[in-house]
CSV table of C-alpha atoms and ligand atoms in Angstrom, one decimal:
chain,number,residue,atom,x,y,z
Z,1,MET,CA,0.0,0.0,0.0
Z,2,ASP,CA,1.3,3.5,-0.9
Z,3,LYS,CA,2.8,5.2,2.1
Z,4,SER,CA,0.9,8.5,1.8
Z,5,PHE,CA,-2.4,6.5,1.5
Z,6,GLN,CA,-1.5,4.6,4.6
Z,7,GLU,CA,-0.8,7.8,6.5
Z,8,LYS,CA,-4.3,9.1,5.3
Z,9,LEU,CA,-6.0,5.9,6.5
Z,10,HIS,CA,-4.3,6.4,9.9
Z,11,LEU,CA,-5.4,10.0,10.0
Z,12,PHE,CA,-9.0,8.9,9.4
Z,13,ALA,CA,-8.6,6.3,12.1
Z,14,LYS,CA,-7.4,9.0,14.5
Z,15,TYR,CA,-10.5,11.1,13.8
Z,16,ALA,CA,-12.7,8.1,14.3
Z,17,LEU,CA,-11.1,7.4,17.6
Z,18,LYS,CA,-11.8,10.9,18.6
Z,19,GLY,CA,-15.5,10.4,17.9
Z,20,ASP,CA,-15.9,11.6,14.3
Z,21,GLU,CA,-18.8,9.5,13.0
Z,22,GLU,CA,-18.0,9.9,9.3
Z,23,ALA,CA,-14.4,8.9,9.8
Z,24,MET,CA,-15.7,5.9,11.9
Z,25,ARG,CA,-18.0,4.7,9.0
Z,26,PHE,CA,-15.2,5.1,6.5
Z,27,VAL,CA,-12.7,3.0,8.6
Z,28,ILE,CA,-15.3,0.3,9.5
Z,29,ASN,CA,-16.5,0.0,5.9
Z,30,ILE,CA,-12.9,-0.5,4.7
Z,31,LEU,CA,-12.3,-3.2,7.4
Z,32,LEU,CA,-15.6,-5.0,6.8
Z,33,SER,CA,-15.2,-4.9,3.0
Z,34,LEU,CA,-12.1,-7.1,3.3
Z,35,GLY,CA,-14.4,-9.9,4.5
Z,36,LEU,CA,-11.9,-11.6,6.7
Z,37,PRO,CA,-12.6,-12.8,10.3
Z,38,GLN,CA,-9.4,-11.0,11.4
Z,39,THR,CA,-10.3,-7.6,9.9
Z,40,ASN,CA,-13.8,-8.1,11.3
Z,41,ALA,CA,-12.2,-8.5,14.7
Z,42,VAL,CA,-10.2,-5.3,14.1
Z,43,ALA,CA,-13.4,-3.4,13.3
Z,44,TYR,CA,-14.9,-4.5,16.6
Z,45,LEU,CA,-11.8,-3.6,18.6
Z,46,PHE,CA,-11.8,-0.2,16.9
Z,47,VAL,CA,-15.4,0.3,18.0
Z,48,TYR,CA,-14.5,-0.7,21.6
Z,49,GLN,CA,-11.8,1.9,21.6
Z,50,SER,CA,-14.0,4.6,20.2
Z,51,ILE,CA,-16.6,3.9,22.9
Z,52,MET,CA,-13.8,4.1,25.5
Z,53,ASN,CA,-12.5,7.4,24.2
Z,54,THR,CA,-15.8,9.1,23.5
Z,55,TYR,CA,-18.6,7.9,25.7
Z,56,ILE,CA,-17.3,6.8,29.1
Z,57,ASP,CA,-15.9,8.9,31.8
Z,58,LEU,CA,-12.7,7.1,33.0
Z,59,LYS,CA,-10.9,9.8,34.9
Z,60,GLU,CA,-11.4,8.1,38.3
Z,61,GLU,CA,-10.1,4.7,37.0
Z,62,CYS,CA,-7.0,6.3,35.3
Z,63,ARG,CA,-6.3,8.4,38.4
Z,64,LYS,CA,-6.4,5.2,40.5
Z,65,CYS,CA,-4.2,3.4,38.1
Z,66,GLY,CA,-1.7,6.3,38.1
Z,67,GLY,CA,-1.3,6.5,34.3
Z,68,VAL,CA,0.6,3.2,33.9
Z,69,CYS,CA,0.2,3.1,30.1
Z,70,CYS,CA,2.1,6.4,29.8
Z,71,ARG,CA,4.9,5.3,32.0
Z,72,PHE,CA,5.8,1.8,30.7
Z,73,GLY,CA,6.0,0.2,27.3
Z,74,GLU,CA,7.6,0.8,24.0
Z,75,PRO,CA,8.1,4.4,22.8
Z,76,VAL,CA,5.1,6.1,21.3
Z,77,GLU,CA,5.3,6.3,17.5
Z,78,LEU,CA,4.2,9.7,16.1
Z,79,TYR,CA,2.7,10.2,12.7
Z,80,ASN,CA,3.1,13.5,10.8
Z,81,PHE,CA,-0.4,14.5,11.8
Z,82,ASP,CA,0.4,13.8,15.5
Z,83,ILE,CA,3.3,16.2,15.2
Z,84,GLU,CA,1.1,18.9,13.7
Z,85,ASP,CA,-1.5,18.5,16.5
Z,86,LEU,CA,1.2,18.7,19.1
Z,87,LYS,CA,2.8,21.8,17.4
Z,88,ALA,CA,-0.5,23.5,17.6
Z,89,LEU,CA,-0.1,23.5,21.4
Z,90,SER,CA,3.1,25.6,21.0
Z,91,ILE,CA,5.1,22.9,22.8
Z,92,ASP,CA,8.9,22.8,22.1
Z,93,LEU,CA,8.8,19.3,20.8
Z,94,SER,CA,12.5,19.1,20.2
Z,95,ARG,CA,12.9,18.7,24.0
Z,96,TYR,CA,10.8,15.6,24.1
Z,97,ILE,CA,10.8,13.6,20.9
Z,98,PHE,CA,13.5,11.5,19.3
Z,99,LYS,CA,14.1,10.0,15.9
Z,100,SER,CA,14.7,6.3,15.1
Z,101,GLY,CA,15.0,5.3,11.4
Z,102,ASP,CA,12.6,7.6,9.6
Z,103,ARG,CA,10.1,7.8,12.4
Z,104,LEU,CA,9.6,10.1,15.4
Z,105,TYR,CA,8.8,8.9,18.9
Z,106,LEU,CA,7.9,10.0,22.4
Z,107,PRO,CA,9.8,8.0,25.0
Z,108,ARG,CA,8.2,6.2,27.9
Z,109,PRO,CA,7.9,7.2,30.7
Z,110,CYS,CA,6.3,10.0,28.6
Z,111,PRO,CA,7.7,13.5,29.4
Z,112,LEU,CA,4.3,15.0,28.5
Z,113,GLN,CA,2.5,13.2,31.3
Z,114,ASN,CA,1.2,15.5,34.0
Z,115,GLY,CA,0.8,13.5,37.3
Z,116,TRP,CA,-1.5,10.5,36.2
Z,117,ALA,CA,-3.0,12.4,33.3
Z,118,CYS,CA,-2.0,13.3,29.8
Z,119,GLY,CA,-0.5,16.8,29.6
Z,120,VAL,CA,-1.5,17.2,26.0
Z,121,HIS,CA,-5.0,15.7,26.1
Z,122,SER,CA,-6.5,17.7,23.2
Z,123,ALA,CA,-3.5,16.6,21.0
Z,124,LYS,CA,-3.1,13.1,22.2
Z,125,PRO,CA,-1.2,11.0,19.6
Z,126,TYR,CA,-3.0,8.3,17.6
Z,127,ALA,CA,-1.1,5.5,19.4
Z,128,CYS,CA,-2.3,6.8,22.8
Z,129,LEU,CA,-5.9,7.1,21.6
Z,130,SER,CA,-5.6,3.5,20.5
Z,131,TYR,CA,-4.9,2.1,24.0
Z,132,PRO,CA,-5.7,-0.7,24.9
Z,133,PHE,CA,-8.2,-2.2,22.4
Z,134,ALA,CA,-6.8,-0.8,19.1
Z,135,VAL,CA,-3.1,-1.4,19.9
Z,136,GLU,CA,-2.2,-4.0,17.3
Z,137,ASP,CA,0.7,-5.4,19.4
Z,138,LEU,CA,-1.5,-6.0,22.4
Z,139,GLN,CA,-4.4,-7.5,20.4
Z,140,LYS,CA,-2.4,-9.5,17.8
Z,141,GLU,CA,-3.2,-12.9,19.4
Z,142,ILE,CA,-6.9,-12.1,19.6
Z,143,ILE,CA,-6.9,-10.8,16.0
Z,144,SER,CA,-5.0,-13.7,14.5
Z,145,SER,CA,-7.0,-16.4,16.3
Z,146,HIS,CA,-10.4,-14.9,15.4
Z,147,ILE,CA,-12.3,-17.3,13.2
Z,148,ASN,CA,-15.8,-16.0,13.0
Z,149,SER,CA,-17.8,-12.7,12.8
Z,150,LYS,CA,-18.6,-12.5,16.5
Z,151,PRO,CA,-17.4,-9.7,18.7
Z,152,PRO,CA,-14.0,-10.8,20.1
Z,153,LYS,CA,-13.1,-10.8,23.8
Z,154,PRO,CA,-10.2,-8.3,23.9
Z,155,PHE,CA,-6.9,-8.6,25.8
Z,156,ILE,CA,-6.8,-6.1,28.6
Z,157,PRO,CA,-3.6,-5.6,30.7
Z,158,HIS,CA,-4.4,-6.4,34.4
Z,159,PHE,CA,-3.5,-2.9,35.5
Z,160,CYS,CA,-5.9,-1.2,33.0
Z,161,ILE,CA,-9.0,-0.8,35.2
Z,162,ALA,CA,-10.4,1.7,32.7
Z,163,GLY,CA,-10.2,-0.9,29.9
Z,164,GLN,CA,-11.9,-3.5,32.2
Z,165,LYS,CA,-14.7,-1.1,33.0
Z,166,VAL,CA,-15.3,-0.4,29.3
Z,167,TRP,CA,-15.3,-4.0,28.4
Z,168,SER,CA,-17.8,-4.8,31.1
Z,169,ILE,CA,-20.2,-2.2,29.7
Z,170,ILE,CA,-19.6,-3.4,26.1
Z,171,GLU,CA,-20.0,-7.1,27.1
Z,172,SER,CA,-23.4,-6.4,28.7
Z,173,ALA,CA,-24.4,-4.3,25.7
Z,174,ILE,CA,-23.6,-7.3,23.4
Z,175,ARG,CA,-25.6,-9.7,25.6
Z,176,GLU,CA,-28.5,-7.2,25.7
Z,177,HIS,CA,-28.5,-6.9,21.9
Z,178,GLU,CA,-28.5,-10.7,21.6
Z,179,SER,CA,-31.4,-11.1,23.9
Z,180,ILE,CA,-33.4,-8.4,22.1
Z,181,TYR,CA,-32.6,-9.2,18.4
Z,182,GLY,CA,-31.5,-12.8,18.8
Z,183,LYS,CA,-28.0,-12.2,17.2
Z,184,GLU,CA,-24.7,-10.6,18.0
Z,185,PRO,CA,-24.5,-6.9,17.1
Z,186,THR,CA,-22.4,-5.9,14.1
Z,187,PRO,CA,-19.7,-3.3,14.9
Z,188,TYR,CA,-22.2,-0.6,13.8
Z,189,ASP,CA,-25.0,-2.1,15.8
Z,190,LEU,CA,-22.7,-2.2,18.9
Z,191,LEU,CA,-21.7,1.4,18.6
Z,192,GLU,CA,-25.3,2.5,18.2
Z,193,HIS,CA,-26.5,0.3,21.0
Z,194,VAL,CA,-23.9,1.5,23.5
Z,195,ARG,CA,-24.5,5.1,22.4
Z,196,ARG,CA,-28.2,4.8,23.0
Z,197,LYS,CA,-27.7,3.1,26.4
Z,198,ILE,CA,-25.4,5.9,27.5
Z,199,ALA,CA,-27.7,8.6,26.2
Z,200,THR,CA,-30.7,7.2,28.0
Z,201,ASN,CA,-28.6,6.1,31.0
Z,202,THR,CA,-30.0,2.5,30.9
K,1,LIG,S1,-6.0,3.7,30.2
K,1,LIG,FE1,-5.7,2.0,31.6
K,1,LIG,S2,-3.5,1.8,31.9
K,1,LIG,FE2,-3.9,3.8,31.0
K,1,LIG,S3,-4.1,5.2,32.8
K,1,LIG,FE3,-6.2,4.5,32.3
K,1,LIG,S4,-6.5,2.7,33.6
K,1,LIG,FE4,-4.3,3.1,33.5
K,2,LIG,S1,1.2,11.8,25.0
K,2,LIG,FE1,-0.2,11.8,26.7
K,2,LIG,S2,-1.4,9.8,26.5
K,2,LIG,FE2,0.5,9.7,25.2
K,2,LIG,S3,2.0,8.7,26.5
K,2,LIG,FE3,2.3,10.9,26.7
K,2,LIG,S4,1.1,11.5,28.5
K,2,LIG,FE4,0.4,9.4,27.8
């Protein structure tokens, strides 16, 4: 795949993870159109992450955890669009980022963390917005072993109590959808179902 097209796809995915509905439809359509159980799993994981980022207040859980995901792990890969978003905050990025090969990274522990929270919340990089459900490395076993079109059970690190809370909400929404409609929700159905549940507080 052409590199600039790939970067554009990731940019759409970043918008989608920030709650942009059109971008979400675009990304899910591409994934589902591939017709593979693995890409179907990715579409669900993507929806889980979008629900986490957009619809559920997790400040208390992340405060309790202490921001472990920003302190440990591989460096955070930055795309060109991440750099532009960070630059818009007038941060002197040269103090924080480093280059390896042709890519730029933030180290971990992340120097932009402020206490337990992200110090650049409005310009959070794509990789950070993907944590934990849409991080390919974390979910690769789940994705590669997926053999049907059902919503996959994600891998959630034991310390990520925010991810566990989100999964318990999603899991109950899946069960509820099954009991009402007699079938598992598609990724779109799931997104709608959770959105409705949260809007009506049920
Ligand atoms: S997302 Fe998970 S690992 Fe990261 S700060 Fe929140 S609870 Fe901790
Ligand atoms: S940019 Fe923000 S969310 Fe990402 S690792 Fe740094 S502090 Fe954490």
